[in-house]
Coordinates of C-alpha atoms in Angstrom, one line a residue:
X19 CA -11.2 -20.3 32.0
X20 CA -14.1 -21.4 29.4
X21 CA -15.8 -18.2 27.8
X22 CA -17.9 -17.6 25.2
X23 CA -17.3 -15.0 22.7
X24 CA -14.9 -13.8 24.5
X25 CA -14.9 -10.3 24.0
X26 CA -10.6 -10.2 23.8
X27 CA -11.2 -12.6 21.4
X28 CA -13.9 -11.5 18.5
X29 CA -11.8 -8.2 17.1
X30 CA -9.6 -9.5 14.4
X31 CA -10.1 -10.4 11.1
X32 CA -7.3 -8.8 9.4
X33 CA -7.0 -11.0 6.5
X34 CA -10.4 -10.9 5.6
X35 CA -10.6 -11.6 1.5
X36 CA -7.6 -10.7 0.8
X37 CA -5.1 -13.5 0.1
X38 CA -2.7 -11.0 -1.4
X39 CA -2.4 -10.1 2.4
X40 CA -0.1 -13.6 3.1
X41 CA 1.6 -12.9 -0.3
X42 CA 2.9 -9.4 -0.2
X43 CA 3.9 -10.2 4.1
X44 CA 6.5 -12.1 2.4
X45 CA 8.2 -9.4 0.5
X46 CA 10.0 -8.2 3.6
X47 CA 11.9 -11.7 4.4
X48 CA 14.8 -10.6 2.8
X49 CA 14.7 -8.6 5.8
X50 CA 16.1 -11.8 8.1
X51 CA 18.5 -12.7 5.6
X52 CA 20.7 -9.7 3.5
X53 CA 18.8 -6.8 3.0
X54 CA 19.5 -3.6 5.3
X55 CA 17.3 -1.1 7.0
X56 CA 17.4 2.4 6.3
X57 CA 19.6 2.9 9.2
X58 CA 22.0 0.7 8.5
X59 CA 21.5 -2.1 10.7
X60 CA 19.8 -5.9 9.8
X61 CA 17.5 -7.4 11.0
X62 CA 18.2 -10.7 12.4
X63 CA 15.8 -13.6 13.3
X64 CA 14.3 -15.2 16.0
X65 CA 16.9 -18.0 16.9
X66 CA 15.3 -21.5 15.7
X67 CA 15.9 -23.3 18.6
X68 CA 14.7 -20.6 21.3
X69 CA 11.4 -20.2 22.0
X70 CA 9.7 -17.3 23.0
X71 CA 10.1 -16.7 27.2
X72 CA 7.0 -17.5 29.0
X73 CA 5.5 -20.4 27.1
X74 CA 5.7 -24.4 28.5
X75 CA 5.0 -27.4 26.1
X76 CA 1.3 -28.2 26.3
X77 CA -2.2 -26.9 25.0
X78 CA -2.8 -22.9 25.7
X79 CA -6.6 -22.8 23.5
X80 CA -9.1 -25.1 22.8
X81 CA -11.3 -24.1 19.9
X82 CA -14.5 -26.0 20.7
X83 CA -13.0 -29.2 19.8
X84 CA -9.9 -28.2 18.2
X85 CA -6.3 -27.9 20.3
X86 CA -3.9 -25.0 19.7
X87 CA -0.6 -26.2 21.2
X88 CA 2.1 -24.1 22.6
X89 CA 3.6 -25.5 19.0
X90 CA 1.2 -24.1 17.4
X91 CA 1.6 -21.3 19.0
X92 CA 5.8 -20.4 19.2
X93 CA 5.6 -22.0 15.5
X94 CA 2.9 -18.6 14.6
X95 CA 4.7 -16.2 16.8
X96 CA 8.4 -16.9 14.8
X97 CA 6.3 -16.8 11.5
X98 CA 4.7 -13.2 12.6
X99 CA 8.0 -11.7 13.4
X100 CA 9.9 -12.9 10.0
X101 CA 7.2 -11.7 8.3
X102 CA 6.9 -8.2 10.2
X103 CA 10.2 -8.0 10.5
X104 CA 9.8 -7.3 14.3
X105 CA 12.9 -8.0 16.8
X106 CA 12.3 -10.5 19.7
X107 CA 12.5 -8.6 22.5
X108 CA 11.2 -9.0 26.4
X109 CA 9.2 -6.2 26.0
X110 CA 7.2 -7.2 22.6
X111 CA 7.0 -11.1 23.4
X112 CA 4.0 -10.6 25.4
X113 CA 2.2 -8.4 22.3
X114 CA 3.0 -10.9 19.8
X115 CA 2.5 -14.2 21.1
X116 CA -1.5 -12.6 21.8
X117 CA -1.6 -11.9 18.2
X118 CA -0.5 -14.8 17.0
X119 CA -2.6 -16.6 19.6
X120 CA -6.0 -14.5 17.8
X121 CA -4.9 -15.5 14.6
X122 CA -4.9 -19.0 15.2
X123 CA -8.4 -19.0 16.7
X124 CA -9.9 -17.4 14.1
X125 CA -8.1 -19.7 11.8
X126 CA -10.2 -22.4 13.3
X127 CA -13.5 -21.2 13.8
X128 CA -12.9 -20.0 9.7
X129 CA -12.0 -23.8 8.9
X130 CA -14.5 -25.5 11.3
X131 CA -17.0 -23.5 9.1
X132 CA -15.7 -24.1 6.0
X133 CA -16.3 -28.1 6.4
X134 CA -19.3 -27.5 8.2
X135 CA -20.4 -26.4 4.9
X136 CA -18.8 -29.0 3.5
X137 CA -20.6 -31.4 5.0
X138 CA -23.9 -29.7 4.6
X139 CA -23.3 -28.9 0.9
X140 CA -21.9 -32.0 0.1
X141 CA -18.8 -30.1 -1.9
X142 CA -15.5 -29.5 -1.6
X143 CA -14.4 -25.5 -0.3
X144 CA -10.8 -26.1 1.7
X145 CA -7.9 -25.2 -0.3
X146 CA -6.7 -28.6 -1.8
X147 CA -2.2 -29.4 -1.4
X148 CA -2.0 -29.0 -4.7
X149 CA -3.8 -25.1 -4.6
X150 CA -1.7 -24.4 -1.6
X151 CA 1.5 -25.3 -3.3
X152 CA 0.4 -23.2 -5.8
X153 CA 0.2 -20.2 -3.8
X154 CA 3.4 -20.8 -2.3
X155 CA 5.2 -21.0 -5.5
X156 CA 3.5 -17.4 -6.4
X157 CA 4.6 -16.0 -3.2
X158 CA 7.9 -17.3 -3.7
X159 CA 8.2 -16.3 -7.3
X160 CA 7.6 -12.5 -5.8
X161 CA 10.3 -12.9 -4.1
X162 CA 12.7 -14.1 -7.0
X163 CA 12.7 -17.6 -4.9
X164 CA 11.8 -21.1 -5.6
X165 CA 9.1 -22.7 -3.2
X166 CA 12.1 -24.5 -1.6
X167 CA 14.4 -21.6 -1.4
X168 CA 11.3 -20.1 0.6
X169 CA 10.7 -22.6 3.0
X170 CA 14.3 -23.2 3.4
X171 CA 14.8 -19.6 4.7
X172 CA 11.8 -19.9 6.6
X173 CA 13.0 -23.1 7.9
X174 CA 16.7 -20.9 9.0
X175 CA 14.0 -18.4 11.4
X176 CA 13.2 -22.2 12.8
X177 CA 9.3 -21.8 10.5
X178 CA 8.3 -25.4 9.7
X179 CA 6.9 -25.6 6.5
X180 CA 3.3 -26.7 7.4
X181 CA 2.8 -23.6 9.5
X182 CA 3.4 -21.5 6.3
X183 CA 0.7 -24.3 4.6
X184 CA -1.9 -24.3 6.8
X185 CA -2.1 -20.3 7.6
X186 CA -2.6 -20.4 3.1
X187 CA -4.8 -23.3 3.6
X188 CA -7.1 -21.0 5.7
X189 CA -6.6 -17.8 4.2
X190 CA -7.3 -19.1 0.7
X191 CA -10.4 -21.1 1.7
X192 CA -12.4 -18.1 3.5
X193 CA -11.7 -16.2 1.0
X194 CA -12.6 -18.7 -1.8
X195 CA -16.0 -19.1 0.8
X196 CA -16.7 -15.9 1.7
X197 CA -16.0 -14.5 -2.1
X198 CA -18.6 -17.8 -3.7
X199 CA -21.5 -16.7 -1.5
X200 CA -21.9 -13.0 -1.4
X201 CA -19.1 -11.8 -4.3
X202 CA -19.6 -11.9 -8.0
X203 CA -23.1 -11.2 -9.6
X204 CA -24.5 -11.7 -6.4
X205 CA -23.4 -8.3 -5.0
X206 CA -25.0 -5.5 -7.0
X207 CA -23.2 -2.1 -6.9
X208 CA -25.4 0.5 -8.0
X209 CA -24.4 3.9 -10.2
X210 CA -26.0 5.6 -7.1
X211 CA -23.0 4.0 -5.1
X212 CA -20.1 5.0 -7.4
X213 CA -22.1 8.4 -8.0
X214 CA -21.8 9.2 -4.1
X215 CA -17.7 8.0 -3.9
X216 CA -17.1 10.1 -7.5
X217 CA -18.6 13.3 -5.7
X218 CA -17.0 13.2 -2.3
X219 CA -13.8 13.1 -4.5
X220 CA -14.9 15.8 -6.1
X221 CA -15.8 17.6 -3.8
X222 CA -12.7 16.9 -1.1
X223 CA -10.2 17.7 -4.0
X224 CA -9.8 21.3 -2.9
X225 CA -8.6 20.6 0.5
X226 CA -5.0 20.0 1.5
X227 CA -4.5 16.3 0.8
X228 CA -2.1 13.8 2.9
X229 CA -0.6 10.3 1.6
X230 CA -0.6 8.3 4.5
X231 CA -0.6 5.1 5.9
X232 CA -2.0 4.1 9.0
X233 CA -1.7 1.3 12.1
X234 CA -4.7 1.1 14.3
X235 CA -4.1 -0.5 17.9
X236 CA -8.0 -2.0 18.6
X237 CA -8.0 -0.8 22.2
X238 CA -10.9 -3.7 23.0
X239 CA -8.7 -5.9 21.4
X240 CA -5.5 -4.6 23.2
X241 CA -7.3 -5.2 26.6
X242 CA -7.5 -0.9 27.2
X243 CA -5.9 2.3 25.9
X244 CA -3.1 2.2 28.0
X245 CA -2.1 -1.4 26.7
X246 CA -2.9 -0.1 23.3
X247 CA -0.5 2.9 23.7
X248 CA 2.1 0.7 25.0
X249 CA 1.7 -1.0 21.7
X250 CA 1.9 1.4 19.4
X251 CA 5.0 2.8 21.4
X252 CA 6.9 -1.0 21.4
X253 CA 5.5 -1.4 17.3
X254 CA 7.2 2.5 16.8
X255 CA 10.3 1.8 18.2
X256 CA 10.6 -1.6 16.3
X257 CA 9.9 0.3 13.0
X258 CA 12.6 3.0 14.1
X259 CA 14.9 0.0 14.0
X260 CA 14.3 -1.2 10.4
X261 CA 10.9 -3.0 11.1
X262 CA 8.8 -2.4 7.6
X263 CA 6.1 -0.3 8.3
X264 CA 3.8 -2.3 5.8
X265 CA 5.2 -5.5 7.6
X266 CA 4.1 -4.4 10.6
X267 CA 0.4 -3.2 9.4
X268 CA -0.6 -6.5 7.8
X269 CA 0.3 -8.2 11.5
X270 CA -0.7 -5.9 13.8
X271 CA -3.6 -3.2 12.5
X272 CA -7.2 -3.7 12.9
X273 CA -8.0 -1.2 10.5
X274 CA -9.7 -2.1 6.7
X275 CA -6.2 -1.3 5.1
X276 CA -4.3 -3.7 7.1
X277 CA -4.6 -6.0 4.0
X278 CA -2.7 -3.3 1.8
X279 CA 0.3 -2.6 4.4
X280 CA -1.5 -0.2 5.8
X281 CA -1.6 1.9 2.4
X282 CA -4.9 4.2 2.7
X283 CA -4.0 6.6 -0.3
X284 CA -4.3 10.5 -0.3
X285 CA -7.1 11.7 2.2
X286 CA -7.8 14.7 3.0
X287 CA -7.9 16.1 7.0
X288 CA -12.1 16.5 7.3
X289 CA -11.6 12.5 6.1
X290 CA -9.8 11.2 9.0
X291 CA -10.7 11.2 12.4
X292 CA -10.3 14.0 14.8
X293 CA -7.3 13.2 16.5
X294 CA -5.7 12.2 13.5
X295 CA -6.4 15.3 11.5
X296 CA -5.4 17.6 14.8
X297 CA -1.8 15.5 14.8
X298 CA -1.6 15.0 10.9
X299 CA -0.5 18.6 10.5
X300 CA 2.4 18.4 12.7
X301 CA 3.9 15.4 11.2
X302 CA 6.9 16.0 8.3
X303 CA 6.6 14.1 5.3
X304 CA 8.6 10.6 5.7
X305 CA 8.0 11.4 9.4
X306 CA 6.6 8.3 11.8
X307 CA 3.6 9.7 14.3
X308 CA 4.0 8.8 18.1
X309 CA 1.1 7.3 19.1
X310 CA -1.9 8.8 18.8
X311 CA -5.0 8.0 21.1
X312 CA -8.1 8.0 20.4
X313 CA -12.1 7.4 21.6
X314 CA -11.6 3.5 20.9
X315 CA -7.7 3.0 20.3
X316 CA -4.4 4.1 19.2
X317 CA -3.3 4.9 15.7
X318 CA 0.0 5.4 13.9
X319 CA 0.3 7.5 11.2
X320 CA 3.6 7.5 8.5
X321 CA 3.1 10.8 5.9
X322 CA 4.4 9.9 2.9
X323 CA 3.5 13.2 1.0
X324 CA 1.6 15.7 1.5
X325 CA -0.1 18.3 -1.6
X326 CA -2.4 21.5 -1.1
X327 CA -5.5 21.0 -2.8
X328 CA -6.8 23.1 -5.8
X329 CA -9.5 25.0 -7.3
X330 CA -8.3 24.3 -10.6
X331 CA -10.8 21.9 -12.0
X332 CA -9.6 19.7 -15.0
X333 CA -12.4 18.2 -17.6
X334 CA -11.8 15.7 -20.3
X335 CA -14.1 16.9 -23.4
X336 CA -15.3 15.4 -26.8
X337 CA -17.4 17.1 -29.7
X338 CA -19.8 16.9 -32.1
X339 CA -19.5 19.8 -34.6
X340 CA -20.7 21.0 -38.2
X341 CA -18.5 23.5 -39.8
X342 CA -20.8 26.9 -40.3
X343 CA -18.6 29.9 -41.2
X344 CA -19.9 33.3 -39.4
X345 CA -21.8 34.7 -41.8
X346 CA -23.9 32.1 -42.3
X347 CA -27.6 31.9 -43.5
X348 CA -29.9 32.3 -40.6
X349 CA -31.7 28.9 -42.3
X350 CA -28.4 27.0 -42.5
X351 CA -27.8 27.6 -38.8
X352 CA -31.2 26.7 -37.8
X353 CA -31.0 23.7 -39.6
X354 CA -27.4 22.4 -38.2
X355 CA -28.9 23.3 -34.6
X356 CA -31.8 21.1 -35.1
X357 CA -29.7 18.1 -36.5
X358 CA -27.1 18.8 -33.5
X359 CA -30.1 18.4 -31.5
X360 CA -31.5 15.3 -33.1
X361 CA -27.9 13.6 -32.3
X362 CA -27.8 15.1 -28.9
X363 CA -30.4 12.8 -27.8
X364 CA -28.8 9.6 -29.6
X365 CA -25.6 10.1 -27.9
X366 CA -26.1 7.6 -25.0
X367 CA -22.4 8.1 -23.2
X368 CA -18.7 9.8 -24.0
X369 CA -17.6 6.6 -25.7
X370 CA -20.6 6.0 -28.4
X371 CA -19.9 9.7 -29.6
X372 CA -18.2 9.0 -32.6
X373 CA -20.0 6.1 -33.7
X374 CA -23.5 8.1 -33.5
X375 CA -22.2 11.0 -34.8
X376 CA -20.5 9.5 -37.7
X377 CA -24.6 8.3 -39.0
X378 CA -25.1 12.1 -39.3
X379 CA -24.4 13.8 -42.9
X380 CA -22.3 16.7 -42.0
X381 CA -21.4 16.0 -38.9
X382 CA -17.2 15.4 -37.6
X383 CA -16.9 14.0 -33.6
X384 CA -13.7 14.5 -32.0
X385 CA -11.5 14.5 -28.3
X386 CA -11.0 17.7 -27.1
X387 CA -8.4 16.6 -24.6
X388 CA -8.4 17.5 -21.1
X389 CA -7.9 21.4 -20.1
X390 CA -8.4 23.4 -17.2
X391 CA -12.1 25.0 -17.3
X392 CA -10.9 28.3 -16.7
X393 CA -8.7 27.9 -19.9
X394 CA -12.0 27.5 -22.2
X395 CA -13.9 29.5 -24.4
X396 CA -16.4 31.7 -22.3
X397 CA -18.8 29.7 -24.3
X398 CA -17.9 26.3 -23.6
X399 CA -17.1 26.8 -20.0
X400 CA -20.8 28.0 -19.8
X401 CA -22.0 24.8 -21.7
X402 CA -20.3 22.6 -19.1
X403 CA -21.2 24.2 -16.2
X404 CA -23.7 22.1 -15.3
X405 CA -23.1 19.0 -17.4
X406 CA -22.5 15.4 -15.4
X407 CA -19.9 13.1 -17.0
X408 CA -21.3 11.7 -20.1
X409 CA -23.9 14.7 -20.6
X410 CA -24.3 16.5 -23.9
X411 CA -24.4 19.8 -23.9
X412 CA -27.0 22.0 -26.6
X413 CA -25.8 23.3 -29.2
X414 CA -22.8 25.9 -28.6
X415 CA -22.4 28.5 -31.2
X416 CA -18.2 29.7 -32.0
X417 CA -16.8 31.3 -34.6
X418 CA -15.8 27.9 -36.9
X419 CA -19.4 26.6 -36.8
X420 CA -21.8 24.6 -34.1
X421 CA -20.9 22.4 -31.5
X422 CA -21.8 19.6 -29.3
X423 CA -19.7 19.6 -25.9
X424 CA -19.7 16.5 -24.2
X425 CA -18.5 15.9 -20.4
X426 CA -16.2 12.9 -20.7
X427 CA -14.6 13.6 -17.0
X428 CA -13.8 16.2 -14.2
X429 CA -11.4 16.6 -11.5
X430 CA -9.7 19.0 -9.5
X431 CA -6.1 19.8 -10.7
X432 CA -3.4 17.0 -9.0
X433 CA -6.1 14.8 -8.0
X434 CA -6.0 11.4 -10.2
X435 CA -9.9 10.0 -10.5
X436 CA -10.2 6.3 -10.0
X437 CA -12.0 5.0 -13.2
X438 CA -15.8 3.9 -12.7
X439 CA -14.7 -0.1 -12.1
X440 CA -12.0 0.7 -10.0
X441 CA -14.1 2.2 -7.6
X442 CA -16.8 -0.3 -8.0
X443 CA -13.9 -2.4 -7.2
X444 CA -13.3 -0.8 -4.0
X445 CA -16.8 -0.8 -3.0
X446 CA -17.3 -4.6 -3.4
X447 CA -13.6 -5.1 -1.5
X448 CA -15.2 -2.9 1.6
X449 CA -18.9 -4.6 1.6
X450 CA -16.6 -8.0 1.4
X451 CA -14.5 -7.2 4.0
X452 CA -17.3 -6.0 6.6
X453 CA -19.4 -8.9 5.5
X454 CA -16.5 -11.1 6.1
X455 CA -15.4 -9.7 9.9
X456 CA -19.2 -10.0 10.3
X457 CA -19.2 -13.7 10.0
X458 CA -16.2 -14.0 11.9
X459 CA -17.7 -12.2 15.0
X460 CA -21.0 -14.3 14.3
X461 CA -18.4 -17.7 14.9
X462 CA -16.6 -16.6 17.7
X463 CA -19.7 -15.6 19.9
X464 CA -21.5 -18.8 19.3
X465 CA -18.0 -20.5 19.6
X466 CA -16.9 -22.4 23.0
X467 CA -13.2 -20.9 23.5
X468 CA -10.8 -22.0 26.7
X469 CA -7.5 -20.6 27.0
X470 CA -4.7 -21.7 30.0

């Protein structure tokens, strides 16, 4: 049947930007050759000379003009399962060889792009040999392998090495695209952004927290919830058996943090969905979820810790002080007050502090540290009350002379900020990642795709 933008077909872009994705797959081959699963039991690969049940030599996709052979295709589905770590079994075949089968179309709608550019732009974007070997010989080193030692295991789970080649080729040339024409100084994140993320930290740091990671079963992409379901149950019982769960994520999920294994960090319940957060509760730490359904598929959930928030809140201080003793001259005070006050509107951020205040007679700048507010001075905690990181407080009057209290962070106690470029970071990742599946979508619904 000839569709276009097939609907079964325009869910997936799990690699998105992230070339790290292909990389850090690899760290669980040792899992085909000596390394044991938590239960005692190895993992063993695909056989190299059997291919999966159900497929016939032949073409099984065209991608407007381009051919994915049944090659193509039993070549992607061995790669998938050494690299998720997934047993062969009747029952999974079916799930698998569809994944692989979305992976390679959107492989070629990503490269027919790329030298449609090309062409248009009259320079070169596809990943040349020469990067590719590159990459592999990065991979490989992460693995405390040669580039030959990789492919040569690879080659044991019957992997040719251009299948290995070509899936870099296309990962590393999107993202090269995708990154040259909306990344860099192109994207503007503004303070507002990283103001908004910083405060919804803030102000979720009280609340029971949960380190989780997560595999989302698209139930469009599945073909319905109850095929979604089935999948989650089938990719479960394959991780009960010594699949790794990250392994798994980066193949399977259709969620954002597929790229990362699956890692999304310490969230807090009103942050995850509502099914998740009513089943969350109920599962142990190190505990794997059993599937749980949702309004548009099926997640699964693996706690890795769990914490109960705290009111405590933690602030990171610096000064500006002039030493009065406490009977001082009302004149001497007045006049260290207005000098304090004079610097207070020089002092542009927490980390000019000491330069500016060292251009003031008088005047010593110092790091108070971090503390817990409610372990202050009644004084100072009043002087920060109200102060945003990087604020200057006025002048705070103590019993060793006159201060300038300056707001250099804040967090709850146990909660870990992300610096102000690591979550710019994340914001540009996110806004590159949607951006990306974006223009996948856009390609596969003006594409022309047949699959027999």
């Amino acid at each position: 049947m000839v569709e276009k933008g097939d609907a079964s077909l325009i869910k997936r872009m799990k690699r998105a930007v992230a070339i790290s994705t292909a990389a850090a797959a690899f760290a669980v081959f040792g899992t085909y050759s000596a390394v044991a699963q938590t239960d005692g039991t190895a993992v063993a690969p695909p056989a190299a000379d059997a291919p999966p049940p159900g497929l016939s030599e032949g073409v099984v996709a065209i991608v407007n003009d381009n051919v994915i052979s049944t090659y193509d295709l039993r070549q992607r589905v061995l790669l998938l399962m050494v690299t998720a770590g997934v047993r062969p079994t009747p029952e999974n075949i079916p799930q698998v060889q569809q994944e692989a089968l979305r992976s390679l179309i959107d492989e070629h709608l990503e490269v027919q792009e790329i030298k449609r550019e090309e062409k248009e732009q009259k320079f070169e974007i596809l990943a040349t040999d020469q990067e590719v070997q590159g990459e592999l010989t990065r991979m490989a080193k992460g693995n405390r392998m040669t580039a030959d030692q990789l492919l040569a295991a690879l080659a044991k789970a019957g992997v040719g090495a251009d299948t290995l080649k070509e899936q870099i080729r296309a990962q590393m040339s999107w993202e090269r695209w995708v990154q040259g024409r909306y990344g860099g100084s192109r994207m503007k994140i503004g303070q507002d952004q990283v103001n908004s993320v910083i405060r919804n930290l803030e102000a979720e740091a009280s609340k029971p927290q949960y380190e989780v990671n997560e595999i989302f079963i698209d139930a469009t992409r599945a073909g319905g919830i109850p095929q979604a379901t089935e999948g989650a149950k089938q990719l479960i019982g394959q991780m009960q058996q010594g699949a790794p769960f990250a392994a798994v994520a980066r193949q399977f999920s259709s969620a954002p943090t597929a790229a990362n294994g699956g890692d999304a960090g310490w969230e807090t319940a009103t942050a995850l969905q509502p099914e998740v957060r009513d089943a969350i509760a109920q599962i142990r730490v190190g505990q794997l979820s059993q599937p749980i359904v949702a309004h548009d598929g099926v997640w699964i959930i693996l706690v890795r810790d769990k914490r109960a928030g705290s009111d405590s809140e933690i602030v990171q201080l610096k000064q500006a002080a002039i030493s009065l003793p406490t009977d001082a001259p009302a004149a001497d005070l007045a006049a260290a007050n207005a000098k304090l006050l004079k610097l207070k509107s020089q002092i542009t951020s927490c980390a000019s502090v000491e330069t500016d205040a060292a251009k003031v007679d008088g005047v010593v700048a110092g790091d108070l540290g971090q503390a817990d507010v409610k372990d202050l001075a009644p004084s100072f905690q009043e002087a920060i009350k109200t102060l945003k990181v990087d604020q200057v407080s006025d002048p705070v009057r103590t019993g060793a002379g006159l201060h300038l209290i300056i707001l250099c962070g804040r967090h709850q106690s146990g909660m870990t900020m992300p610096t102000h470029d690591e979550i710019e970071s994340r914001i540009q990742d996110q806004q590159l990642s949607m951006i990306s599946r974006r223009m996948l979508r856009d390609l596969r619904s003006s594409a022309t795709i047949e699959t027999r």
